[in-house]
Amino acid sequence: MTTTVAAPVTPERIMQFAWGYVPPLVLEAAIKHRVFDVLDAGPKTLAEVAKATKASERGLAAIMNALVGLEFLAKDSQGLYSLTPESSAFLVSTKPAFQGGLIRHCSEHLIPKWLGLNEIVATGEPAAAVNDEKVGADFFQKFVVDIFPMSYPAAQALARHLRLKPAARVLDLAAGSGVWGIALAQGSDGVRVTAVDWPEVIPVTRKTAAKFKLDGRFAFVEGDLLKADFGAGHDVATLGHILHSEGPERSRALLAKTFRALAPGGTIAIAEFLVNAERTGPVSGLFFAVNMLVNTASGGTYSFEEIAGWLKEAGFVQARTLEAPGPSPLILATKP
Ligand SMILES: C[S@@+](CC[C@H](N)C(=O)[O-])C[C@H]1O[C@@H](n2cnc3c(N)ncnc32)[C@H](O)[C@@H]1O
């Protein structure tokens, strides 16, 4: 007979989480003070980084050593700091895969709202709802540019998968930077994109499309998603990171409206932070649901099964996932 002895429980994780706000804030300070950008030119001493960034040696020593502890920087026996493969790829602001966009908003936009979480849980009401145009439009003007690199590889994977014919028409809903339409237009010459977003955000979409020399292939529609004219006969519709802020009721109405705007045989592609059907993981999707509690009136995160049910209800068939770089696979479905 074997006896199993339960591992002793320790408070270690709780102690670790007590400092959970440190990594994003230290990363933000390092990005704001260009630590990763400066080290991209090669290893440097603390004094050299201080001279190049004009930040204090005391401040830089504290955050750079913390970044060594977090393995975002390396330090040799001579005290020279250098980038790691991860920080070199994703934390240098000039690199195409720069992921600091979200981090850049921590202290100004994200954490201040999260500080009200105790009260928000008590009432179920957000401090300020970004799904409301008056609050959200100003925030999204800046935010959508910063999150472009998060979705660009997934949008390129979608373009490779769809292999659109040259005359194809794409409807990019809640376009933001236009990242989904841009990747699909780059994927096939002649593809035309209709981008829909709030009037305050459309100038950002226009500017980003122009940066990629694609503005001539874009049409822009300003307005609320449930009121704007989507047109008809589109071959593809993309909904990039919008359902989570809309909540179930508006999401279902949006999917039904999108169905009507597609041509028969058309494809809908949805990017979301998914959770499993039991809502026990992955933890990133569960965290994002709390973020939606804090920042929206009725938003949350959903499972593939839930979204597939809404798609079926709207008339779509063959709801399926497409593996793509990013937190979750994309969800695709077809208008019969
Ligand atoms: C999280 S961003 C996603 C942008 C882009 N699709 C992407 O994946 O990077 C959400 C976008 O939806 C837009 N948006 C949110 N609610 C909207 C509404 N009710 N009507 C129109 N646009 C809306 C915001 O302005 C923002 O551009």
XYZ file of C-alpha atoms and ligand atoms in Angstrom:
363
model
C 0.000 0.000 0.000
C 1.377 3.410 -0.938
C 0.712 6.467 1.112
C 0.618 9.809 -0.674
C 1.644 12.822 1.292
C 0.132 16.089 0.103
C 2.744 18.723 -0.704
C 2.726 21.362 2.047
C 0.948 24.540 1.034
C 3.054 27.685 1.195
C 2.179 31.377 0.933
C 4.860 31.792 -1.764
C 2.482 32.559 -4.649
C 0.537 35.075 -2.584
C 3.785 36.858 -1.628
C 4.799 36.900 -5.300
C 1.444 38.308 -6.421
C 1.627 41.044 -3.782
C 4.218 42.582 -6.145
C 2.340 41.690 -9.316
C 2.093 45.328 -10.438
C 5.895 45.662 -10.492
C 6.714 43.970 -13.852
C 4.353 46.054 -16.048
C 5.281 49.329 -14.321
C 9.023 48.629 -14.506
C 8.621 47.670 -18.178
C 6.667 50.871 -18.830
C 9.322 53.041 -17.139
C 12.085 51.316 -19.139
C 10.166 51.797 -22.409
C 9.363 55.463 -21.612
C 13.031 56.139 -20.792
C 14.182 54.307 -23.950
C 16.312 51.768 -22.046
C 15.673 48.972 -24.570
C 16.122 51.329 -27.554
C 19.471 52.576 -26.209
C 20.739 49.036 -25.505
C 19.725 47.930 -29.001
C 22.930 49.635 -30.225
C 24.997 47.294 -27.992
C 25.833 46.545 -24.311
C 26.334 49.562 -22.049
C 27.262 50.451 -18.464
C 24.731 52.115 -16.179
C 26.512 55.474 -16.635
C 26.325 55.149 -20.429
C 22.590 54.353 -20.317
C 22.044 57.328 -17.976
C 23.926 59.644 -20.364
C 21.988 58.411 -23.410
C 18.544 58.518 -21.755
C 19.096 61.554 -19.452
C 17.370 59.601 -16.643
C 18.888 59.340 -13.137
C 21.487 56.661 -12.412
C 19.673 55.763 -9.176
C 16.360 55.253 -10.979
C 17.876 53.350 -13.872
C 19.933 51.076 -11.594
C 16.786 50.030 -9.720
C 14.653 49.289 -12.773
C 17.455 47.777 -14.880
C 18.434 45.370 -12.088
C 14.780 44.406 -11.686
C 14.702 43.773 -15.455
C 17.767 41.540 -15.083
C 15.853 39.621 -12.397
C 12.918 39.333 -14.784
C 15.299 38.193 -17.574
C 14.437 41.093 -19.884
C 18.065 42.317 -19.563
C 21.366 40.533 -18.963
C 24.281 41.927 -16.909
C 27.862 40.641 -17.168
C 30.613 40.600 -14.532
C 31.868 44.008 -15.752
C 28.439 45.542 -15.100
C 27.571 45.835 -18.808
C 23.825 45.586 -19.464
C 22.507 44.031 -22.689
C 19.230 42.960 -24.278
C 18.023 39.350 -24.192
C 16.610 37.723 -27.371
C 13.089 38.431 -26.034
C 13.598 42.135 -25.237
C 15.545 42.595 -28.474
C 12.633 41.206 -30.517
C 9.675 42.729 -28.660
C 10.673 45.722 -26.496
C 12.709 47.887 -28.879
C 10.266 50.524 -30.139
C 11.676 50.614 -33.666
C 11.284 46.848 -34.240
C 8.215 45.713 -36.222
C 7.256 43.174 -33.518
C 7.378 45.797 -30.707
C 4.852 44.732 -28.038
C 5.207 47.685 -25.689
C 2.005 49.340 -26.895
C -0.239 47.930 -24.197
C 2.462 48.393 -21.540
C 2.758 52.080 -22.499
C -0.821 52.619 -21.256
C -0.434 50.956 -17.823
C 0.120 53.926 -15.524
C -1.996 56.459 -17.426
C -5.029 54.490 -18.579
C -5.144 50.939 -17.232
C -4.024 50.863 -13.598
C -5.916 54.032 -12.498
C -9.196 52.368 -13.531
C -8.254 49.040 -11.936
C -7.674 50.869 -8.637
C -11.459 51.126 -8.391
C -11.927 47.335 -8.638
C -13.261 46.900 -5.078
C -16.069 49.358 -5.764
C -16.645 48.032 -9.308
C -17.120 44.492 -7.976
C -19.583 45.816 -5.387
C -21.716 47.607 -7.991
C -20.983 45.657 -11.197
C -20.619 49.063 -12.889
C -17.367 50.223 -14.558
C -15.653 53.451 -13.489
C -15.842 54.737 -17.086
C -16.951 52.653 -20.063
C -14.730 52.689 -23.176
C -17.605 51.150 -25.164
C -19.251 54.578 -24.814
C -18.084 56.813 -27.692
C -17.707 59.909 -25.457
C -15.199 58.047 -23.263
C -13.739 55.523 -25.697
C -13.043 57.521 -28.864
C -10.282 59.623 -27.330
C -8.653 56.575 -25.719
C -8.857 54.435 -28.869
C -7.291 57.131 -31.095
C -3.967 56.487 -29.334
C -4.470 52.900 -28.276
C -5.203 51.368 -31.688
C -1.836 52.483 -33.069
C -0.045 50.949 -30.100
C -1.808 47.589 -30.477
C -1.150 47.337 -34.255
C 1.880 44.995 -33.730
C -0.229 42.710 -31.506
C -2.595 41.785 -34.351
C -0.481 42.282 -37.494
C 1.058 38.738 -37.512
C -2.400 37.184 -36.969
C -3.879 39.366 -39.731
C -1.075 38.262 -42.067
C -1.803 34.608 -41.168
C -5.467 35.231 -42.064
C -4.401 36.742 -45.412
C -2.254 33.677 -46.177
C -5.146 31.392 -45.252
C -7.842 33.201 -47.251
C -5.742 33.863 -50.391
C -8.289 36.419 -51.582
C -8.936 36.923 -55.272
C -7.807 40.337 -56.590
C -11.297 41.856 -56.761
C -12.280 40.724 -53.259
C -14.024 43.148 -50.907
C -13.184 43.252 -47.213
C -15.310 44.825 -44.487
C -13.027 45.790 -41.562
C -15.344 46.409 -38.599
C -14.091 48.401 -35.576
C -11.072 48.896 -37.812
C -8.971 50.985 -35.398
C -5.545 51.191 -37.052
C -6.978 49.164 -39.953
C -4.545 46.351 -39.187
C -6.843 43.558 -40.457
C -7.771 45.342 -43.691
C -4.157 46.386 -44.265
C -2.815 42.829 -44.009
C -5.593 41.476 -46.263
C -5.014 44.242 -48.849
C -1.264 43.556 -48.761
C -1.971 39.845 -49.229
C -3.586 40.293 -52.630
C -3.414 43.149 -55.176
C -6.745 44.750 -55.944
C -8.448 43.791 -52.676
C -10.603 46.725 -51.543
C -11.384 47.450 -47.892
C -14.315 49.240 -46.241
C -13.217 50.315 -42.754
C -15.847 51.195 -40.128
C -15.141 52.970 -36.818
C -16.159 55.993 -34.760
C -15.635 59.353 -36.545
C -12.849 60.335 -34.115
C -10.888 57.142 -34.884
C -11.313 57.009 -38.685
C -8.549 59.663 -39.241
C -6.158 57.229 -37.509
C -7.310 54.388 -39.807
C -6.822 56.681 -42.807
C -3.332 57.697 -41.678
C -2.202 54.105 -41.022
C -3.538 52.891 -44.385
C -1.665 55.798 -46.031
C 1.545 54.797 -44.223
C 1.261 51.421 -45.996
C 0.360 53.217 -49.273
C -3.024 51.466 -49.244
C -5.351 54.440 -48.626
C -6.367 54.374 -52.307
C -7.841 50.906 -51.740
C -9.712 51.880 -48.541
C -13.199 53.371 -48.148
C -14.026 54.817 -44.732
C -17.377 54.695 -42.933
C -17.820 56.709 -39.736
C -20.355 55.714 -37.109
C -21.501 53.361 -34.396
C -21.272 49.730 -35.473
C -24.973 49.090 -34.984
C -25.985 52.221 -36.932
C -23.359 52.615 -39.692
C -24.076 51.532 -43.267
C -21.907 48.451 -43.961
C -22.976 48.173 -47.614
C -23.486 44.659 -49.026
C -21.779 41.921 -50.999
C -18.485 41.826 -49.058
C -16.366 38.669 -49.377
C -14.787 38.889 -45.928
C -15.693 40.704 -42.702
C -13.159 41.084 -39.888
C -14.113 41.791 -36.270
C -10.760 42.377 -34.568
C -11.016 42.608 -30.772
C -14.435 44.225 -30.636
C -16.905 41.618 -29.315
C -15.324 41.677 -25.828
C -16.221 45.345 -25.302
C -19.690 45.076 -26.863
C -21.199 42.468 -24.522
C -23.367 39.506 -25.605
C -26.477 41.414 -26.714
C -24.759 43.927 -29.014
C -22.330 41.227 -30.220
C -25.228 39.074 -31.405
C -26.826 42.060 -33.161
C -23.463 42.893 -34.764
C -22.997 39.325 -36.036
C -26.510 39.360 -37.534
C -25.800 42.709 -39.240
C -22.436 41.432 -40.514
C -24.152 38.343 -41.955
C -26.443 40.603 -44.012
C -23.450 42.598 -45.326
C -21.608 39.523 -46.657
C -22.061 37.883 -50.052
C -23.097 34.191 -50.098
C -19.905 32.162 -49.544
C -18.392 35.086 -47.611
C -16.229 34.562 -44.525
C -16.404 36.233 -41.129
C -13.141 36.318 -39.115
C -13.176 37.128 -35.397
C -10.185 37.856 -33.147
C -10.810 37.606 -29.401
C -9.179 36.630 -26.111
C -10.999 33.304 -25.742
C -11.720 31.347 -22.583
C -12.622 27.663 -22.387
C -16.261 26.607 -22.128
C -15.956 26.014 -18.343
C -14.320 29.456 -17.808
C -11.402 27.894 -15.956
C -8.678 29.111 -18.309
C -6.565 30.229 -20.016
C -5.732 32.755 -17.330
C -5.058 35.562 -19.876
C -8.694 35.320 -21.072
C -9.978 35.253 -17.482
C -7.880 38.348 -16.643
C -9.180 40.125 -19.725
C -12.745 39.503 -18.537
C -11.898 41.458 -15.371
C -10.426 44.189 -17.591
C -13.779 44.347 -19.397
C -15.612 44.515 -16.056
C -13.441 47.515 -15.149
C -13.652 49.253 -18.529
C -17.012 48.458 -20.152
C -20.725 48.398 -19.354
C -21.360 44.756 -20.302
C -18.189 43.376 -21.937
C -16.414 40.126 -21.125
C -14.560 37.234 -22.709
C -16.250 34.333 -24.422
C -15.565 30.727 -25.383
C -15.394 29.374 -28.914
C -18.623 27.487 -28.154
C -20.489 30.667 -27.174
C -19.346 32.628 -30.215
C -20.045 29.635 -32.477
C -23.607 29.572 -31.049
C -24.106 33.277 -31.838
C -22.705 32.742 -35.352
C -25.143 29.873 -35.944
C -28.026 31.994 -34.671
C -27.012 34.740 -37.163
C -27.110 32.207 -40.037
C -23.418 31.324 -40.392
C -22.222 27.740 -40.885
C -18.932 25.909 -40.294
C -17.711 27.894 -37.290
C -14.064 26.876 -36.922
C -10.771 28.045 -35.496
C -7.671 29.125 -37.396
C -4.365 28.943 -35.533
C -2.684 32.350 -35.713
C 0.022 34.140 -33.713
C -1.506 35.800 -30.647
C -3.340 34.970 -27.454
C -6.075 32.829 -29.071
C -6.848 31.253 -32.442
C -9.092 33.221 -34.808
C -12.722 32.140 -35.275
C -13.957 31.820 -38.855
C -17.413 31.005 -40.213
C -19.108 31.038 -43.615
C -22.296 32.609 -44.946
C -23.954 29.793 -46.934
C -9.620 47.148 -29.328
S -9.788 48.198 -30.726
C -9.469 47.057 -32.044
C -8.986 47.723 -33.300
C -8.567 46.760 -34.414
N -9.715 46.042 -34.954
C -7.521 45.791 -33.927
O -7.801 44.581 -33.882
O -6.410 46.248 -33.581
C -11.538 48.443 -30.821
C -11.950 49.416 -31.932
O -13.359 49.436 -31.988
C -13.811 50.769 -32.098
N -15.159 50.781 -31.502
C -15.500 50.408 -30.256
N -16.828 50.481 -30.082
C -17.341 50.929 -31.252
C -18.672 51.217 -31.708
N -19.710 51.038 -30.903
N -18.832 51.663 -32.967
C -17.755 51.839 -33.800
N -16.478 51.561 -33.430
C -16.278 51.115 -32.172
C -12.772 51.590 -31.336
O -12.761 52.942 -31.760
C -11.505 50.853 -31.719
O -10.970 51.360 -32.908
